[in-house]
Coordinates of C-alpha atoms in Angstrom, one line a residue:
Chain A
X1 CA -20.6 -27.4 -25.1
X2 CA -17.0 -27.0 -26.0
X3 CA -16.4 -24.2 -28.5
X4 CA -13.7 -23.4 -31.1
X5 CA -11.6 -20.3 -30.8
X6 CA -10.4 -18.4 -33.8
X7 CA -7.9 -15.7 -33.2
X8 CA -6.9 -13.3 -36.0
X9 CA -4.5 -10.4 -36.1
X10 CA -4.5 -10.0 -32.3
X11 CA -2.1 -7.6 -30.6
X12 CA -2.2 -6.7 -26.9
X13 CA -0.8 -3.6 -25.2
X14 CA 0.1 -2.5 -21.7
X15 CA -0.3 1.2 -22.0
X16 CA 1.8 2.1 -25.0
X17 CA 4.0 -1.0 -24.7
X18 CA 3.2 -3.7 -27.3
X19 CA 3.3 -7.0 -25.5
X20 CA 2.2 -9.4 -28.2
X21 CA 1.9 -8.7 -31.9
X22 CA -0.3 -10.0 -34.6
X23 CA -1.2 -13.4 -33.4
X24 CA -3.5 -15.7 -35.4
X25 CA -4.4 -19.2 -34.5
X26 CA -7.2 -21.7 -34.1
X27 CA -7.9 -23.7 -31.0
X28 CA -9.9 -26.8 -31.6
X29 CA -12.9 -27.8 -29.4
X30 CA -12.6 -30.8 -27.1
X31 CA -8.8 -30.7 -27.2
X32 CA -5.9 -29.5 -25.1
X33 CA -3.8 -26.8 -26.7
X34 CA -0.5 -26.0 -24.9
X35 CA 1.4 -22.7 -25.1
X36 CA 5.2 -22.9 -24.6
X37 CA 7.9 -20.4 -24.9
X38 CA 10.5 -18.5 -22.9
X39 CA 9.6 -16.2 -20.0
X40 CA 8.2 -12.8 -21.1
X41 CA 7.2 -13.9 -24.6
X42 CA 3.5 -13.1 -23.9
X43 CA 2.0 -16.6 -23.4
X44 CA 0.1 -15.5 -20.3
X45 CA -0.9 -12.2 -21.8
X46 CA -2.3 -13.9 -24.9
X47 CA -4.2 -16.4 -22.7
X48 CA -5.7 -13.5 -20.7
X49 CA -6.9 -11.9 -24.0
X50 CA -9.0 -15.0 -24.6
X51 CA -11.4 -14.2 -21.8
X52 CA -10.9 -10.5 -21.6
X53 CA -9.0 -10.6 -18.4
X54 CA -6.2 -8.7 -20.0
X55 CA -8.1 -5.4 -19.8
X56 CA -8.4 -5.9 -16.0
X57 CA -4.8 -4.9 -15.8
X58 CA -4.5 -1.1 -15.7
X59 CA -3.6 0.1 -19.2
X60 CA -4.3 -3.2 -20.8
X61 CA -6.0 -3.1 -24.3
X62 CA -6.3 -5.4 -27.3
X63 CA -6.6 -5.0 -31.0
X64 CA -7.8 -7.7 -33.4
X65 CA -10.4 -10.4 -33.3
X66 CA -11.1 -13.4 -31.1
X67 CA -14.0 -15.5 -32.5
X68 CA -15.7 -17.9 -30.1
X69 CA -17.8 -20.1 -32.5
X70 CA -18.1 -17.1 -34.9
X71 CA -18.9 -14.6 -32.2
X72 CA -16.3 -11.9 -31.7
X73 CA -15.3 -11.5 -28.0
X74 CA -14.2 -8.0 -28.7
X75 CA -17.4 -7.0 -30.6
X76 CA -19.0 -3.7 -29.8
X77 CA -21.9 -5.0 -27.7
X78 CA -20.1 -7.8 -25.9
X79 CA -20.1 -7.7 -22.1
X80 CA -16.8 -8.9 -20.7
X81 CA -18.7 -10.4 -17.7
X82 CA -20.6 -12.7 -20.0
X83 CA -17.4 -13.6 -21.8
X84 CA -15.8 -14.7 -18.6
X85 CA -18.8 -16.9 -17.7
X86 CA -18.2 -18.7 -21.0
X87 CA -14.4 -18.8 -20.8
X88 CA -13.2 -19.9 -17.4
X89 CA -9.7 -19.5 -16.0
X90 CA -7.4 -21.2 -13.6
X91 CA -4.5 -19.2 -12.3
X92 CA -0.8 -20.0 -11.6
X93 CA -1.1 -19.7 -7.9
X94 CA -4.1 -21.4 -6.2
X95 CA -6.4 -18.6 -5.0
X96 CA -9.3 -19.9 -3.1
X97 CA -11.4 -17.2 -1.4
X98 CA -10.1 -17.1 2.1
X99 CA -13.4 -16.1 3.7
X100 CA -15.4 -18.9 2.2
X101 CA -15.7 -22.6 3.0
X102 CA -14.8 -25.3 0.5
X103 CA -18.4 -25.6 -0.4
X104 CA -18.9 -21.9 -0.9
X105 CA -15.7 -21.7 -2.9
X106 CA -17.0 -24.1 -5.4
X107 CA -20.4 -22.5 -5.4
X108 CA -18.9 -19.0 -5.6
X109 CA -19.3 -18.6 -9.3
X110 CA -23.0 -19.4 -9.1
X111 CA -23.8 -17.7 -5.8
X112 CA -22.0 -14.5 -6.8
X113 CA -23.8 -14.4 -10.1
X114 CA -27.1 -14.9 -8.4
X115 CA -28.2 -17.4 -11.1
X116 CA -28.8 -20.6 -9.1
X117 CA -31.4 -22.5 -7.2
X118 CA -30.4 -23.3 -3.7
X119 CA -31.6 -26.9 -3.8
X120 CA -29.3 -27.5 -6.8
X121 CA -26.1 -26.3 -5.2
X122 CA -25.1 -29.4 -3.3
X123 CA -25.5 -31.5 -6.5
X124 CA -23.4 -29.0 -8.6
X125 CA -20.7 -28.7 -5.9
X126 CA -20.4 -32.5 -5.7
X127 CA -20.3 -32.9 -9.4
X128 CA -17.6 -30.2 -9.8
X129 CA -15.5 -31.6 -6.9
X130 CA -15.8 -35.0 -8.4
X131 CA -14.8 -33.5 -11.8
X132 CA -11.7 -32.0 -10.2
X133 CA -10.9 -35.3 -8.4
X134 CA -11.2 -33.7 -5.1
X135 CA -14.5 -35.0 -3.8
X136 CA -13.1 -38.0 -1.8
X137 CA -10.6 -35.8 -0.1
X138 CA -12.9 -33.1 1.1
X139 CA -16.4 -34.6 1.3
X140 CA -16.2 -34.7 5.1
X141 CA -15.1 -31.1 5.6
X142 CA -17.0 -29.1 3.0
X143 CA -17.7 -26.4 5.5
X144 CA -14.1 -25.9 6.5
X145 CA -12.1 -23.0 5.0
X146 CA -10.6 -23.7 1.6
X147 CA -7.3 -22.2 2.6
X148 CA -6.7 -25.2 5.0
X149 CA -6.1 -27.5 2.0
X150 CA -2.7 -28.3 0.6
X151 CA -1.4 -26.4 -2.4
X152 CA -2.3 -29.2 -4.8
X153 CA -5.8 -29.6 -3.3
X154 CA -6.3 -25.8 -3.4
X155 CA -5.5 -25.8 -7.1
X156 CA -7.9 -28.6 -7.8
X157 CA -10.5 -26.6 -5.7
X158 CA -9.9 -23.7 -8.0
X159 CA -10.4 -26.0 -11.0
X160 CA -13.7 -27.2 -9.4
X161 CA -14.7 -23.6 -8.9
X162 CA -14.0 -22.8 -12.5
X163 CA -15.9 -25.8 -14.0
X164 CA -18.9 -25.3 -11.6
X165 CA -20.1 -22.5 -13.8
X166 CA -20.0 -24.8 -16.8
X167 CA -17.8 -22.7 -19.1
X168 CA -17.3 -23.7 -22.7
X169 CA -13.5 -23.1 -22.6
X170 CA -11.1 -23.5 -19.7
X171 CA -7.9 -21.4 -19.7
X172 CA -5.1 -22.6 -17.4
X173 CA -2.1 -20.3 -16.7
X174 CA 0.7 -22.5 -15.5
X175 CA -1.6 -24.4 -13.2
X176 CA 1.1 -26.8 -11.9
X177 CA 4.1 -24.5 -11.5
X178 CA 3.6 -24.1 -7.8
X179 CA 2.9 -27.8 -7.2
X180 CA 4.8 -30.9 -6.4
X181 CA 5.1 -33.8 -8.9
X182 CA 2.3 -35.9 -7.4
X183 CA -0.2 -33.0 -7.4
X184 CA 1.0 -32.1 -10.9
X185 CA 0.2 -35.7 -12.0
X186 CA -3.2 -35.4 -10.4
X187 CA -3.9 -32.3 -12.3
X188 CA -2.6 -33.6 -15.6
X189 CA -4.8 -36.6 -15.3
X190 CA -7.7 -34.3 -14.6
X191 CA -6.9 -32.2 -17.7
X192 CA -7.1 -35.4 -19.7
X193 CA -10.6 -36.1 -18.4
X194 CA -11.8 -32.5 -18.7
X195 CA -11.0 -32.3 -22.4
X196 CA -13.9 -34.6 -23.0
X197 CA -16.2 -31.7 -22.1
X198 CA -14.2 -28.5 -22.4
X199 CA -11.9 -26.8 -24.8
X200 CA -8.7 -26.4 -22.8
X201 CA -5.8 -24.0 -23.3
X202 CA -2.8 -24.4 -21.0
X203 CA 0.3 -22.3 -20.6
X204 CA 3.3 -24.2 -19.3
X205 CA 7.0 -23.8 -18.8
X206 CA 7.4 -27.5 -18.6
X207 CA 7.9 -29.0 -22.1
X208 CA 7.4 -32.6 -20.9
X209 CA 4.1 -31.5 -19.5
X210 CA 3.1 -29.9 -22.8
X211 CA 4.1 -33.2 -24.6
X212 CA 2.1 -35.3 -22.0
X213 CA -1.2 -33.4 -21.9
X214 CA -1.7 -31.5 -25.1
X215 CA -3.0 -32.4 -28.5
X216 CA -1.6 -29.3 -30.2
X217 CA 1.2 -27.0 -29.1
X218 CA 1.9 -23.4 -29.9
X219 CA 5.4 -22.0 -29.6
X220 CA 5.8 -18.3 -28.7
X221 CA 9.0 -16.4 -28.9
X222 CA 10.3 -12.8 -28.8
X223 CA 13.0 -11.3 -31.0
X224 CA 14.7 -9.6 -28.1
X225 CA 14.0 -8.3 -24.6
X226 CA 11.6 -5.4 -24.9
X227 CA 10.3 -6.6 -28.3
X228 CA 6.8 -7.9 -28.6
X229 CA 6.1 -11.6 -28.3
X230 CA 5.0 -13.5 -31.4
X231 CA 3.5 -16.9 -32.3
X232 CA 6.3 -18.9 -34.0
X233 CA 4.2 -21.9 -34.9
X234 CA 1.3 -24.0 -33.9
X235 CA 1.0 -27.7 -34.8
X236 CA 0.1 -31.1 -33.5
X237 CA 2.1 -31.7 -30.4
X238 CA 3.8 -34.8 -31.9
X239 CA 5.1 -32.8 -34.9
X240 CA 6.2 -29.9 -32.7
X241 CA 8.3 -32.2 -30.5
X242 CA 9.6 -34.5 -33.2
X243 CA 9.8 -32.5 -36.4
X244 CA 9.0 -28.8 -36.0
X245 CA 8.9 -26.7 -39.2
X246 CA 10.8 -23.8 -37.7
X247 CA 14.4 -24.0 -36.5
X248 CA 13.8 -21.8 -33.4
X249 CA 11.2 -24.2 -32.1
X250 CA 13.6 -27.1 -32.4
X251 CA 16.3 -25.0 -30.7
X252 CA 14.0 -24.2 -27.8
X253 CA 12.7 -27.7 -27.4
X254 CA 16.1 -29.3 -27.5
X255 CA 17.3 -26.9 -24.9
X256 CA 19.7 -24.9 -27.2
X257 CA 18.3 -21.7 -25.9
X258 CA 15.7 -20.4 -23.5
Chain B
X1 CA 70.7 -36.5 11.9
X2 CA 67.4 -38.2 11.7
X3 CA 66.4 -36.5 15.0
X4 CA 67.3 -33.1 13.7
X5 CA 65.2 -33.7 10.6
X6 CA 62.3 -34.7 12.8
X7 CA 62.5 -31.6 14.9
X8 CA 62.8 -29.6 11.7
X9 CA 59.5 -31.0 10.5
X10 CA 57.9 -30.2 13.9
X11 CA 59.1 -26.6 13.8
X12 CA 57.2 -25.8 10.7
X13 CA 54.8 -22.9 11.0
X14 CA 51.5 -24.0 12.4
X15 CA 48.7 -24.2 9.8
X16 CA 46.2 -21.4 9.2
X17 CA 43.9 -22.8 11.8
X18 CA 45.6 -20.8 14.5
X19 CA 44.2 -17.6 13.1
X20 CA 40.7 -18.9 13.6
X21 CA 39.1 -19.4 17.0
X22 CA 40.0 -22.9 18.1
X23 CA 36.5 -23.4 19.5
X24 CA 33.1 -22.4 18.5
X25 CA 32.2 -21.3 22.1
X26 CA 33.7 -18.4 23.8
X27 CA 33.4 -16.5 27.0
X28 CA 29.9 -15.4 27.6
X29 CA 28.0 -13.5 30.2
X30 CA 25.3 -15.5 32.1
X31 CA 21.7 -15.2 31.0
X32 CA 20.7 -13.2 34.0
X33 CA 23.3 -10.6 33.2
X34 CA 20.9 -8.0 31.8
X35 CA 18.8 -8.2 35.0
X36 CA 22.0 -7.8 37.1
X37 CA 22.9 -4.7 35.0
X38 CA 19.5 -3.3 35.5
X39 CA 19.5 -3.8 39.3
X40 CA 23.0 -2.4 39.5
X41 CA 22.1 0.6 37.4
X42 CA 19.0 1.2 39.4
X43 CA 20.9 1.0 42.7
X44 CA 23.6 3.4 41.4
X45 CA 21.0 5.8 40.0
X46 CA 19.0 5.9 43.2
X47 CA 22.1 6.1 45.3
X48 CA 23.6 9.0 43.2
X49 CA 20.2 10.8 43.2
X50 CA 19.8 10.5 46.9
X51 CA 23.4 11.5 47.6
X52 CA 23.3 14.5 45.2
X53 CA 19.9 15.5 46.6
X54 CA 18.1 15.6 43.2
X55 CA 14.5 16.7 43.8
X56 CA 12.9 15.0 40.8
X57 CA 12.6 11.2 40.8
X58 CA 12.5 11.5 37.0
X59 CA 16.1 12.5 37.1
X60 CA 16.9 9.4 39.2
X61 CA 15.2 7.2 36.6
X62 CA 16.8 8.8 33.6
X63 CA 20.2 8.5 35.2
X64 CA 19.6 4.9 36.0
X65 CA 18.5 4.2 32.4
X66 CA 21.7 5.9 31.1
X67 CA 23.8 3.9 33.5
X68 CA 22.1 0.7 32.4
X69 CA 23.0 1.3 28.8
X70 CA 26.7 2.2 29.6
X71 CA 27.2 -0.7 32.1
X72 CA 25.8 -3.2 29.6
X73 CA 28.0 -2.0 26.8
X74 CA 31.2 -1.7 28.8
X75 CA 30.9 -5.0 30.7
X76 CA 30.0 -6.9 27.5
X77 CA 32.9 -5.5 25.5
X78 CA 35.3 -6.5 28.3
X79 CA 33.9 -10.0 29.0
X80 CA 32.7 -11.0 25.5
X81 CA 33.6 -9.1 22.4
X82 CA 32.8 -5.9 20.5
X83 CA 30.2 -7.4 18.3
X84 CA 28.3 -8.8 21.3
X85 CA 28.7 -5.4 23.0
X86 CA 27.1 -3.6 20.1
X87 CA 24.3 -6.2 20.2
X88 CA 23.8 -5.6 23.9
X89 CA 23.9 -1.8 23.3
X90 CA 21.1 -1.9 20.8
X91 CA 19.1 -4.3 23.0
X92 CA 19.4 -2.1 26.1
X93 CA 18.5 1.0 24.2
X94 CA 15.4 -0.7 22.9
X95 CA 14.4 -1.7 26.4
X96 CA 15.0 1.8 27.8
X97 CA 12.9 3.3 25.0
X98 CA 10.1 0.8 25.6
X99 CA 10.1 1.6 29.3
X100 CA 10.1 5.4 28.6
X101 CA 7.0 4.8 26.4
X102 CA 5.2 2.6 28.8
X103 CA 5.8 4.5 32.1
X104 CA 3.6 7.5 31.2
X105 CA 0.8 5.2 29.9
X106 CA 0.8 3.0 33.0
X107 CA 1.0 6.0 35.2
X108 CA -2.0 7.6 33.4
X109 CA -4.0 4.5 33.6
X110 CA -3.2 4.0 37.2
X111 CA -4.0 7.5 38.2
X112 CA -7.3 7.5 36.3
X113 CA -8.4 4.2 37.7
X114 CA -7.4 4.9 41.3
X115 CA -8.9 8.4 41.3
X116 CA -11.9 7.6 39.2
X117 CA -12.9 4.4 41.1
X118 CA -13.7 6.6 44.1
X119 CA -16.9 8.0 42.6
X120 CA -17.7 5.4 39.8
X121 CA -20.7 3.4 40.8
X122 CA -24.3 2.8 39.6
X123 CA -25.5 6.0 41.0
X124 CA -22.9 8.0 39.1
X125 CA -23.7 6.3 35.8
X126 CA -27.5 6.8 36.1
X127 CA -27.8 10.4 37.4
X128 CA -27.3 13.7 35.8
X129 CA -26.0 17.0 37.2
X130 CA -29.5 18.6 37.4
X131 CA -29.6 20.8 40.5
X132 CA -26.3 19.5 41.9
X133 CA -24.0 22.2 43.3
X134 CA -20.3 21.9 42.7
X135 CA -19.5 21.1 46.4
X136 CA -22.1 18.4 46.7
X137 CA -20.8 14.8 46.5
X138 CA -23.7 13.6 44.4
X139 CA -24.4 14.1 40.7
X140 CA -23.5 11.9 37.8
X141 CA -22.5 11.4 34.3
X142 CA -25.7 10.0 32.7
X143 CA -26.5 13.1 30.6
X144 CA -22.9 13.3 29.3
X145 CA -22.8 9.5 28.6
X146 CA -26.0 9.8 26.5
X147 CA -24.6 12.8 24.7
X148 CA -21.4 11.1 23.8
X149 CA -23.2 7.9 22.7
X150 CA -25.6 9.8 20.5
X151 CA -23.1 12.3 19.0
X152 CA -20.5 9.6 18.3
X153 CA -23.3 7.3 17.0
X154 CA -24.6 9.8 14.5
X155 CA -21.1 10.8 13.4
X156 CA -20.3 7.1 12.8
X157 CA -23.5 6.4 10.9
X158 CA -22.7 9.3 8.6
X159 CA -18.9 8.9 8.2
X160 CA -18.4 5.1 8.1
X161 CA -20.4 4.6 4.8
X162 CA -19.0 7.8 3.2
X163 CA -15.4 6.9 4.3
X164 CA -15.6 3.3 3.3
X165 CA -17.2 4.1 -0.1
X166 CA -14.5 6.7 -0.7
X167 CA -11.8 4.2 0.0
X168 CA -13.5 1.7 -2.3
X169 CA -13.5 4.3 -5.0
X170 CA -9.8 5.1 -4.4
X171 CA -8.6 1.5 -4.4
X172 CA -10.9 -0.2 -6.9
X173 CA -12.0 2.5 -9.4
X174 CA -10.0 5.7 -8.9
X175 CA -7.3 6.6 -11.3
X176 CA -6.0 9.9 -12.7
X177 CA -6.3 13.4 -11.4
X178 CA -9.5 13.0 -9.4
X179 CA -8.3 10.1 -7.3
X180 CA -5.0 11.9 -6.7
X181 CA -6.9 15.0 -5.6
X182 CA -9.2 13.0 -3.3
X183 CA -6.1 11.3 -1.7
X184 CA -4.5 14.7 -1.2
X185 CA -7.5 16.3 0.4
X186 CA -8.1 13.3 2.6
X187 CA -4.5 13.6 3.8
X188 CA -5.0 17.3 4.5
X189 CA -8.2 16.6 6.3
X190 CA -6.5 14.1 8.6
X191 CA -4.6 17.0 10.0
X192 CA -7.5 19.4 10.6
X193 CA -7.5 20.6 14.2
X194 CA -10.9 19.8 15.8
X195 CA -11.5 23.4 16.7
X196 CA -11.3 24.3 13.0
X197 CA -13.9 21.6 12.2
X198 CA -16.1 23.1 15.0
X199 CA -15.7 26.6 13.6
X200 CA -16.6 25.4 10.2
X201 CA -19.9 24.0 11.4
X202 CA -20.5 27.0 13.6
X203 CA -20.2 29.3 10.6
X204 CA -22.9 27.3 8.9
X205 CA -25.0 27.4 12.0
X206 CA -24.7 31.2 12.1
X207 CA -25.6 31.5 8.5
X208 CA -28.6 29.2 8.7
X209 CA -29.6 30.5 12.2
X210 CA -29.6 27.0 13.6
X211 CA -29.5 26.4 17.4
X212 CA -26.8 24.3 19.1
X213 CA -27.7 20.6 19.2
X214 CA -26.0 17.2 19.4
X215 CA -26.4 16.8 15.7
X216 CA -24.2 19.9 15.0
X217 CA -21.5 18.4 17.2
X218 CA -21.9 15.1 15.4
X219 CA -21.4 16.9 12.0
X220 CA -18.1 18.4 13.2
X221 CA -17.0 15.0 14.5
X222 CA -17.9 13.6 11.1
X223 CA -15.5 15.9 9.4
X224 CA -12.8 14.6 11.8
X225 CA -13.8 11.0 11.4
X226 CA -14.1 10.6 7.6
X227 CA -10.5 10.9 6.7
X228 CA -9.4 8.4 9.4
X229 CA -12.0 5.9 8.1
X230 CA -10.9 6.5 4.5
X231 CA -7.2 6.0 5.3
X232 CA -7.6 2.9 7.3
X233 CA -10.1 1.3 4.9
X234 CA -7.9 2.1 2.0
X235 CA -4.9 0.4 3.6
X236 CA -7.0 -2.7 4.3
X237 CA -8.4 -2.9 0.8
X238 CA -4.9 -2.6 -0.6
X239 CA -3.9 -5.7 1.4
X240 CA -6.5 -7.8 -0.4
X241 CA -4.5 -9.9 -2.9
X242 CA -5.2 -9.0 -6.5
X243 CA -5.5 -12.7 -7.3
X244 CA -8.8 -12.9 -5.4
X245 CA -10.2 -10.1 -7.5
X246 CA -9.0 -11.8 -10.7
X247 CA -10.4 -15.2 -9.5
X248 CA -13.8 -13.6 -9.0
X249 CA -13.8 -11.7 -12.2
X250 CA -12.7 -14.8 -14.2
X251 CA -15.7 -16.6 -12.8
X252 CA -17.8 -14.0 -14.7
X253 CA -18.7 -12.0 -11.5
X254 CA -19.4 -8.3 -12.2
X255 CA -16.9 -5.9 -10.6
X256 CA -19.3 -4.5 -8.1
X257 CA -20.3 -7.9 -6.8
X258 CA -16.6 -8.9 -6.7
X259 CA -16.0 -5.9 -4.4
X260 CA -19.1 -6.5 -2.3
X261 CA -18.8 -10.3 -1.9
X262 CA -15.1 -11.0 -2.2
X263 CA -13.0 -7.9 -1.5
X264 CA -14.9 -6.3 1.4
X265 CA -15.5 -9.6 3.3
X266 CA -11.8 -10.4 3.1
X267 CA -10.9 -7.0 4.5
X268 CA -13.8 -6.6 6.9
X269 CA -11.9 -7.4 10.0
X270 CA -9.3 -4.7 9.4
X271 CA -12.0 -2.2 8.2
X272 CA -13.9 -2.7 11.5
X273 CA -10.8 -2.1 13.5
X274 CA -10.1 1.1 11.6
X275 CA -13.7 2.4 12.1
X276 CA -13.5 1.6 15.8
X277 CA -10.2 3.4 16.2
X278 CA -11.7 6.4 14.4
X279 CA -14.6 6.3 16.9
X280 CA -12.1 6.2 19.7
X281 CA -10.4 9.2 18.3
X282 CA -13.5 11.4 18.0
X283 CA -15.0 10.2 21.4
X284 CA -12.4 12.3 23.2
X285 CA -13.0 15.6 21.2
X286 CA -14.0 18.5 23.4
X287 CA -13.6 21.6 21.3
X288 CA -16.5 21.1 18.8
X289 CA -18.8 20.1 21.6
X290 CA -18.1 23.3 23.5
X291 CA -18.9 25.3 20.3
X292 CA -21.7 23.4 18.9
X293 CA -23.5 21.3 21.5
X294 CA -23.1 24.0 24.1
X295 CA -23.0 21.7 27.2
X296 CA -25.8 21.1 29.6
X297 CA -26.4 19.8 33.1
X298 CA -29.7 18.2 32.2
X299 CA -30.6 14.9 30.5
X300 CA -31.5 15.6 26.9
X301 CA -32.0 12.4 25.0
X302 CA -32.9 14.2 21.7
X303 CA -29.7 14.9 19.7
X304 CA -31.6 17.0 17.2
X305 CA -32.8 19.7 19.5
X306 CA -31.4 21.6 22.5
X307 CA -28.0 21.5 24.2
X308 CA -26.4 18.3 25.3
X309 CA -23.3 17.3 27.1
X310 CA -20.6 14.8 26.4
X311 CA -17.9 13.0 28.4
X312 CA -14.9 15.1 27.5
X313 CA -17.0 18.3 27.9
X314 CA -18.2 17.1 31.3
X315 CA -14.6 16.4 32.4
X316 CA -13.5 19.9 31.4
X317 CA -16.7 21.4 33.1
X318 CA -16.2 19.6 36.4
X319 CA -12.5 20.5 36.4
X320 CA -13.4 24.2 36.0
X321 CA -15.8 24.1 39.0
X322 CA -12.7 23.5 41.1
X323 CA -14.1 21.8 44.2
X324 CA -12.8 18.4 45.6
X325 CA -16.2 16.8 44.7
X326 CA -16.1 18.1 41.1
X327 CA -12.5 16.9 40.7
X328 CA -13.7 13.4 41.8
X329 CA -16.5 13.6 39.3
X330 CA -14.0 14.6 36.5
X331 CA -11.8 11.7 37.3
X332 CA -14.7 9.3 37.4
X333 CA -15.9 10.6 34.0
X334 CA -12.4 10.2 32.6
X335 CA -12.4 6.6 33.7
X336 CA -15.8 6.1 32.0
X337 CA -14.4 7.6 28.8
X338 CA -11.3 5.4 28.8
X339 CA -13.4 2.4 29.6
X340 CA -15.7 3.3 26.6
X341 CA -12.8 3.5 24.2
X342 CA -11.2 0.4 25.6
X343 CA -14.5 -1.6 25.2
X344 CA -14.7 -0.4 21.7
X345 CA -11.2 -1.6 21.0
X346 CA -11.9 -5.0 22.5
X347 CA -15.1 -5.3 20.4
X348 CA -13.1 -4.3 17.3
X349 CA -10.4 -7.0 18.1
X350 CA -13.1 -9.5 18.7
X351 CA -14.7 -8.8 15.3
X352 CA -11.4 -8.8 13.5
X353 CA -10.5 -12.2 15.0
X354 CA -14.0 -13.6 14.2
X355 CA -14.0 -12.3 10.6
X356 CA -10.4 -12.9 9.8
X357 CA -9.7 -15.3 6.9
X358 CA -9.5 -18.7 8.5
X359 CA -6.5 -20.9 8.0
X360 CA -7.4 -23.9 10.2
X361 CA -8.0 -27.3 8.7

């Protein structure tokens, strides 16, 4: 069910502040696309425009088009709630619902949307937890609170929660930045498996990670502090890391700035 | 020559280490020192008070407290050092303030329990004041207890939903001028004296020619309760991390369901505590009851018609009668009121603990 994303001429604002300007790119289905760039260049903001989470921030608004298989996310009659069911998201810090058990956390998306059959839930929860490589660790304590898990397990729980609603696209906003190397490895392996089924977009500060997990890499940059962030280039990951076409990308990747 | 050279070497100025303390440990007062200071201060205070013939024991206590602070500071600065002395000064002031705050509370609780327990029994809780003269040792609080339960109950049923929904609006939806105005007026309403709320309902009663009843009292209590509920709920909702809202929204859950199923359950413990504290606050209100419920000696279980009584009103009424028996009844009723509020607090704590986000494995 993975879908292609076509962005054209997209700008995002916080109030009157222009955060990212005129971004156009294509994200291929069943692949991992990584966003890299210095802090404050608008990677996360751009990611959040892809499932209309940007407008949840007070003052947040967007200009331009995001086509999800030829359907504009910002079209006149599009319901943001439906968009977010199609384009799931995993956040930087693991955020399981503290009042819910592990089982309920995974089932949350279905339960809260009211669109489920009770008899199907255990099956979906098991499938999602297996998909997130967490099933073996938690199968004996599904009714314990999710906040009792370790940070890495919580993050995989959040991934399970996101894939339980069967989205077409999965957005990940620095999913490993709060995790240790072993948990990071677990999640990177998981991303490799998930791309068989989903279109994955991942924001990362870790360039090795981008090189390891992604098929294509987009480099974002900003001219100066306070200026809007821009897409510098997007290309196959191998080319970006070996022979980028823009000098700034090479400078950033080789550590000459940023 | 060589000897002189040797001594010359040894007479070199000592290295900088001499400026530092040679050891990490230094002279210190024993751990029981504060207790010794307190005992000494108390003995001196009592001794001085007795010798000078001060009438009020409060003076003895205050003088002892002052002595305690001074003795701690001076002794520590002599034995230890100035930094330790300052530390001791701050600590002793904190302790003195703590005691000053606790003494009236403990004294109030002790007096109410010891005086109230004389009359508090099953008979007192199950009988009204119907046909009881002020000097008779019988009579009870049943009618007032019913009145308080019903009036506070109605007030809670009205104001808890209104207050909580207002708070949800302010935290989750409100922006711009309207939300600012609501916040401002809620703040103003928090400070409304209860008699003013009573007069407000009274003026409506006079305009609509309504008779006093428990409901009218409950309406005045509602005015007092809503702002407290709004404020406490608002604070609790603000404590819910924004990440949880985003996590739910990103799953494609509509905003209203996010609030209902994620935000409110996360904050429910604190919200319950806030509502219970608001109930405790209005349970002790007397002025609106005097104006609007009128007071009664009889059992009237119908809050919508006829005069009722309530616990604070009953206390005031019995105190006014002025006999020993009525004083006993007033104390017993005060104990009932305090027990009522305390039970509510315990229930609120229980719910908060039960509903609090769990961290266990």
